[in-house]
Coordinates of C-alpha atoms in Angstrom, one line a residue:
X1214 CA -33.0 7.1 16.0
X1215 CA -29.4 6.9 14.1
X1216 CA -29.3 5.5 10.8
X1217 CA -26.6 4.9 7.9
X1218 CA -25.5 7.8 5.7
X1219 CA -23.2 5.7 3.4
X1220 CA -21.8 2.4 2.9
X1221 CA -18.8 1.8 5.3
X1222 CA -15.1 3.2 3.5
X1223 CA -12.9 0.2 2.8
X1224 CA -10.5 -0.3 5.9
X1225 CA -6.4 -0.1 5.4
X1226 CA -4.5 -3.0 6.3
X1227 CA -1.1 -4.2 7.4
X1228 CA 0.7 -1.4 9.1
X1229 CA 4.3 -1.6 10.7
X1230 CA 6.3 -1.2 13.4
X1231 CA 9.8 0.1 14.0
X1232 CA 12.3 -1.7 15.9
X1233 CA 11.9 -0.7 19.5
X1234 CA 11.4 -2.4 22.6
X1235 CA 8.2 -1.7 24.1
X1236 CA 4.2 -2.8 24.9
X1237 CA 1.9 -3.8 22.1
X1238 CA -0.3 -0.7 21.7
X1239 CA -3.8 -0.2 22.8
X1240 CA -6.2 0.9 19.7
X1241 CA -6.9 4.3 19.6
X1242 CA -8.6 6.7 17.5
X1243 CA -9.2 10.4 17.3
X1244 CA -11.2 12.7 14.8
X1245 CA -8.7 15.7 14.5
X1246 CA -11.1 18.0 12.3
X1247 CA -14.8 17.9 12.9
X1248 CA -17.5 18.3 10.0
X1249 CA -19.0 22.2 10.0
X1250 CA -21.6 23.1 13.0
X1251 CA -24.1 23.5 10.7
X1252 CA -24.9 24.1 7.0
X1253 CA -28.4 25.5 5.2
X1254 CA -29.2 24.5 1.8
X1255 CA -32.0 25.1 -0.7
X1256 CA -33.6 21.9 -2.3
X1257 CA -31.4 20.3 -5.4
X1258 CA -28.2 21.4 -4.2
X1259 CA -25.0 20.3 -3.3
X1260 CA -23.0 19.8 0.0
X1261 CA -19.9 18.7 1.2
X1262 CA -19.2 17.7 4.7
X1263 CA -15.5 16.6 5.5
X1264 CA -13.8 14.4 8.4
X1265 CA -10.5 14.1 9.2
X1266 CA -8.8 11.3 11.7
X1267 CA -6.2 9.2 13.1
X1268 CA -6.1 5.8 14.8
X1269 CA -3.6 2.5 15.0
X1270 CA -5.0 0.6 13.7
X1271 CA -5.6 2.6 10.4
X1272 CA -9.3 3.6 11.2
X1273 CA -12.4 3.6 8.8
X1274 CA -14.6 6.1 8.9
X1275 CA -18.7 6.2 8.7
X1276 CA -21.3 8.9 8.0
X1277 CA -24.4 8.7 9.4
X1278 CA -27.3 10.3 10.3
X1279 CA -29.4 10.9 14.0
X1280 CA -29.3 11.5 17.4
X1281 CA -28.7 10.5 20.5
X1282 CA -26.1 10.8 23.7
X1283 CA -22.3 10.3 22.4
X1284 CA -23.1 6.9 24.6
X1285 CA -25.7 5.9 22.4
X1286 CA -24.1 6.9 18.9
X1287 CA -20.9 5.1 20.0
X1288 CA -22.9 1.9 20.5
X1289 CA -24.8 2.1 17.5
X1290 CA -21.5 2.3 15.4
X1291 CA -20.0 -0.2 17.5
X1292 CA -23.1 -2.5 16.4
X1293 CA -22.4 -1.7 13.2
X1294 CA -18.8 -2.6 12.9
X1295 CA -16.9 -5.8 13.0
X1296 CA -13.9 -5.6 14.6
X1297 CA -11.5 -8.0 13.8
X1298 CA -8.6 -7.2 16.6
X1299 CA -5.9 -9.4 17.7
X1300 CA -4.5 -8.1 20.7
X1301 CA -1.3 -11.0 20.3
X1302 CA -0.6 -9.7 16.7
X1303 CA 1.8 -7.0 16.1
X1304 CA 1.2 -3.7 15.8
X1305 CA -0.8 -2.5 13.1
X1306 CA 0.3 1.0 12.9
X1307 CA -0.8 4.2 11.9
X1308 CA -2.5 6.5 9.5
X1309 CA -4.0 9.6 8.9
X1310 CA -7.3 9.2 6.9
X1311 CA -9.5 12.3 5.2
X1312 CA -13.2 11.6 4.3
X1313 CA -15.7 13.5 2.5
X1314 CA -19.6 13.5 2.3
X1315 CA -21.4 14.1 -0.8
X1316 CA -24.5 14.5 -1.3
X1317 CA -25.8 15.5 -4.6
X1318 CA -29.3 17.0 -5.5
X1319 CA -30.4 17.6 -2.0
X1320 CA -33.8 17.4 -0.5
X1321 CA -35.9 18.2 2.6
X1322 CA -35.2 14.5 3.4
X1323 CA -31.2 15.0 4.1
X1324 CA -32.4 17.7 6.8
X1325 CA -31.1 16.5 10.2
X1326 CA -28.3 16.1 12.3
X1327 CA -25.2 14.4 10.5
X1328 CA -21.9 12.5 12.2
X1329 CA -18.8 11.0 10.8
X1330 CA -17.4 8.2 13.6
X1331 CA -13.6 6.8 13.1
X1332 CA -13.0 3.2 14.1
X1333 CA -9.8 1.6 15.0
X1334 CA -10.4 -1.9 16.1
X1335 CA -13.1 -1.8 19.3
X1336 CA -12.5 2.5 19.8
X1337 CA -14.9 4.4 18.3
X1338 CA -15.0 8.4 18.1
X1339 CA -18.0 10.0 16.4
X1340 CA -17.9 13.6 15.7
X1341 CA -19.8 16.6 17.0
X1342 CA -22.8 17.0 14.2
X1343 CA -23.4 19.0 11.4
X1344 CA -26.8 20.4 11.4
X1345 CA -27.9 20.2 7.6
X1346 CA -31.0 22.6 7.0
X1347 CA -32.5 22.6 3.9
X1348 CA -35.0 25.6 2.7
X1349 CA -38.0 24.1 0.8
X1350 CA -39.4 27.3 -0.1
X1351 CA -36.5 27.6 -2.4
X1352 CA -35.2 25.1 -5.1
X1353 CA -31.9 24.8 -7.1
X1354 CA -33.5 21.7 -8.9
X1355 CA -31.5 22.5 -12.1
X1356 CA -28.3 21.2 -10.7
X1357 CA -29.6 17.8 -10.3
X1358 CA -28.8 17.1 -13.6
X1359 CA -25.7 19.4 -14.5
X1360 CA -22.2 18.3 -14.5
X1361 CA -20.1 18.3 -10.9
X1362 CA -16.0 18.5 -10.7
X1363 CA -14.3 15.6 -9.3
X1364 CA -13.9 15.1 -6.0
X1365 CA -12.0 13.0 -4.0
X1366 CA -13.9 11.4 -1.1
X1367 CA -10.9 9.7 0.1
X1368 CA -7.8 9.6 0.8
X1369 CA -4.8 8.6 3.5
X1370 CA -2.2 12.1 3.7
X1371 CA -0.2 9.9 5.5
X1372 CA 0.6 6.0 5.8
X1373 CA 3.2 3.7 7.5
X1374 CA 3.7 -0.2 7.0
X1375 CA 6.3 -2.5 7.7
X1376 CA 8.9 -3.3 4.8
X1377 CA 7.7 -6.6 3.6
X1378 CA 3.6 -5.7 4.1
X1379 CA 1.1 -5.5 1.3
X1380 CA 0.1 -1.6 1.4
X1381 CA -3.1 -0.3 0.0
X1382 CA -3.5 3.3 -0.3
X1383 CA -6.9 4.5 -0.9
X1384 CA -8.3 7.3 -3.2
X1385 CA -11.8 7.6 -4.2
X1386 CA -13.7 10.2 -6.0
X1387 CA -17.1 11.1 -6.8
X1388 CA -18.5 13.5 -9.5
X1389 CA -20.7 13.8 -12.9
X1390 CA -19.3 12.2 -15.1
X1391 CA -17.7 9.9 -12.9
X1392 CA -14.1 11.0 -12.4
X1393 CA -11.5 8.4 -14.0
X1394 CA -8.8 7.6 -11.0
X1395 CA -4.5 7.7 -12.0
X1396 CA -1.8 7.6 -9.6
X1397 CA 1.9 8.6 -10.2
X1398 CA 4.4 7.0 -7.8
X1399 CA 7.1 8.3 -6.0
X1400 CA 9.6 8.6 -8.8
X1401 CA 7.2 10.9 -10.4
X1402 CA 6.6 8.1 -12.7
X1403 CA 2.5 7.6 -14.0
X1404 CA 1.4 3.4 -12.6
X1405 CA -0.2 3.3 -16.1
X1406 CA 3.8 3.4 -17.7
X1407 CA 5.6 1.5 -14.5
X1408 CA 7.3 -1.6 -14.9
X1409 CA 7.3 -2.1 -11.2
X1410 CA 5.1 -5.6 -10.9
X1411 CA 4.5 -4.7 -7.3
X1412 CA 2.5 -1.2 -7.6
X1413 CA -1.2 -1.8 -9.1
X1414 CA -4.3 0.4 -9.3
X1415 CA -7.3 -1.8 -8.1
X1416 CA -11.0 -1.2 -9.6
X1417 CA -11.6 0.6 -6.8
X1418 CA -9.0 3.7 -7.6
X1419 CA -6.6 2.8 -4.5
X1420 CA -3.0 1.6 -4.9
X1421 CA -1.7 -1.8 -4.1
X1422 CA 1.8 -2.2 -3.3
X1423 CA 3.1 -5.8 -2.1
X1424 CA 6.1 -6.6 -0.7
X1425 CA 6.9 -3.0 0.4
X1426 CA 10.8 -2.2 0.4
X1427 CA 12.9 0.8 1.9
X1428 CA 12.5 2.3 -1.8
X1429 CA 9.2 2.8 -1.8
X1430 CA 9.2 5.8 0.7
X1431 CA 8.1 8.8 -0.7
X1432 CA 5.1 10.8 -2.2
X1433 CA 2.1 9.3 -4.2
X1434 CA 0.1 11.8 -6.3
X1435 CA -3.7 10.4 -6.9
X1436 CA -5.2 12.5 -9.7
X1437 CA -9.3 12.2 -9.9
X1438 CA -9.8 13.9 -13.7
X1439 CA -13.1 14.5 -16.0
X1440 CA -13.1 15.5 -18.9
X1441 CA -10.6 18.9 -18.2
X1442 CA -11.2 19.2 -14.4
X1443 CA -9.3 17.5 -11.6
X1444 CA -8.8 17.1 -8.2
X1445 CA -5.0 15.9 -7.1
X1446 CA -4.4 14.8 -3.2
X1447 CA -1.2 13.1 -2.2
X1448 CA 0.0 10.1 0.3
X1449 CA 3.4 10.2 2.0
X1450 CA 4.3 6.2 2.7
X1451 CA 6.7 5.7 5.4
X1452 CA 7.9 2.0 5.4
X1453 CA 10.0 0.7 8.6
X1454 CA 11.3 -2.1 9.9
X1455 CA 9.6 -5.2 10.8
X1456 CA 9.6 -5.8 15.3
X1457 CA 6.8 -8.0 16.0
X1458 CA 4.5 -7.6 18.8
X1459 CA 6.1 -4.5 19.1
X1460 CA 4.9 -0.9 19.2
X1461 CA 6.0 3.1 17.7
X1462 CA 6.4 4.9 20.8
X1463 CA 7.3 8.2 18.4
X1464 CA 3.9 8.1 16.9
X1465 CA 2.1 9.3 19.6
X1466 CA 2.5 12.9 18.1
X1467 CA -0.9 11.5 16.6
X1468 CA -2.9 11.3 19.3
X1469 CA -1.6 15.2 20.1

């Protein structure tokens, strides 16, 4: 029995490829740190689980909760995603993506065996579990209602796209109250006082860029704040040159 832990994480879109001469490049994914073995908890706490992976294309990532054979877990995410790949487009590219789980105000219903799963394209990778136990006998109910810092569910450390692409670079947070989202670009300049047209915080808390140029390569800072906490993470954006159909042999470091 497997079931959904969370909504899916919106995917990234439009990566690059440098200008080499090579094969297109099979999808591919990998989860580089697994969630903790196993965690025990007391009813109305708080836990944070945390999943980190790679893939070309950029992969989304999914909690969710059961068990089963890898076989079976892979099919069920594979059910639950829609892959849109092209094998005659160009190369997508690459990314790094971080993911946290939240869950607030826990109860003897989260007990179970939890998985993160990355998806790039048709490969799917899920995660060794994280076997949540949660003591009934004891109760931290009080925190159900008590203020949490921000945190930042999200994020990409890394991110490469072809000069030209429209970029998004994701940052979500969660947290009580709920965390207001500002990004600083890579002139150390705050998007609220830019002048750039092309560099635009969605709804959402992720950055648009379109059009991406050379210029745009460097560090963005995405701040999560409430009230006088925070929680900073950054995004290094790599832009190359436009090759279609073709692939980044030097990326494979990635997959190491």
């Amino acid at each position: 029995m497997v079931e959904h832990r969370s909504n899916f994480l919106t995917p990234l879109t439009e990566y690059g490829a440098r200008s080499v001469e090579s094969k297109p490049v099979e999808p591919w994914t990998k989860i580089s740190q697994n969630p903790v073995n196993g965690i025990e908890t007391t009813v109305g706490s708080r836990v944070e689980l945390e999943c980190k992976a790679s893939g070309s294309p950029p992969p989304e990532i999914l909690w969710f909760t059961g068990s089963g054979t890898n076989e079976q877990l892979v099919e069920y995410v594979k059910a639950n995603t829609h892959s849109l790949y092209d094998p005659s487009e160009e190369w997508k590219g690459v990314a790094r993506i971080n993911s946290k789980l939240v869950i607030e105000c826990i109860t003897p219903d989260d007990a179970g065996l939890i998985y993160c799963a990355s998806v790039s394209a048709r490969e799917v990778k899920v995660s060794t579990p994280t076997a949540l136990l949660v003591n009934s006998e004891e109760s931290a109910s009080s925190n159900c209602t008590s203020e949490s810092d921000p945190t930042i569910t999200l994020y990409s450390p890394t991110r490469v796209a072809n000069i030209g692409a429209t970029v998004v670079l994701p940052c979500r947070a969660s947290g009580k109250p709920t965390p207001e989202i500002s990004w600083v670009d890579n002139f150390n300049v705050p998007l609220s006082l830019s002048t750039n047209l092309r560099h635009r915080v969605l709804d959402s808390g992720d950055l648009l860029i379109e059009e991406l140029l050379w210029e745009d390569m460097g560090g963005y800072t995405c701040q999560a704040k409430s009230g006088h906490r925070q929680q900073v993470v950054s995004t290094f954006l790599y832009p190359l040159r436009v090759s279609l159909h073709n692939s980044v042999k030097c990326y494979r470091y990635y997959q190491q």
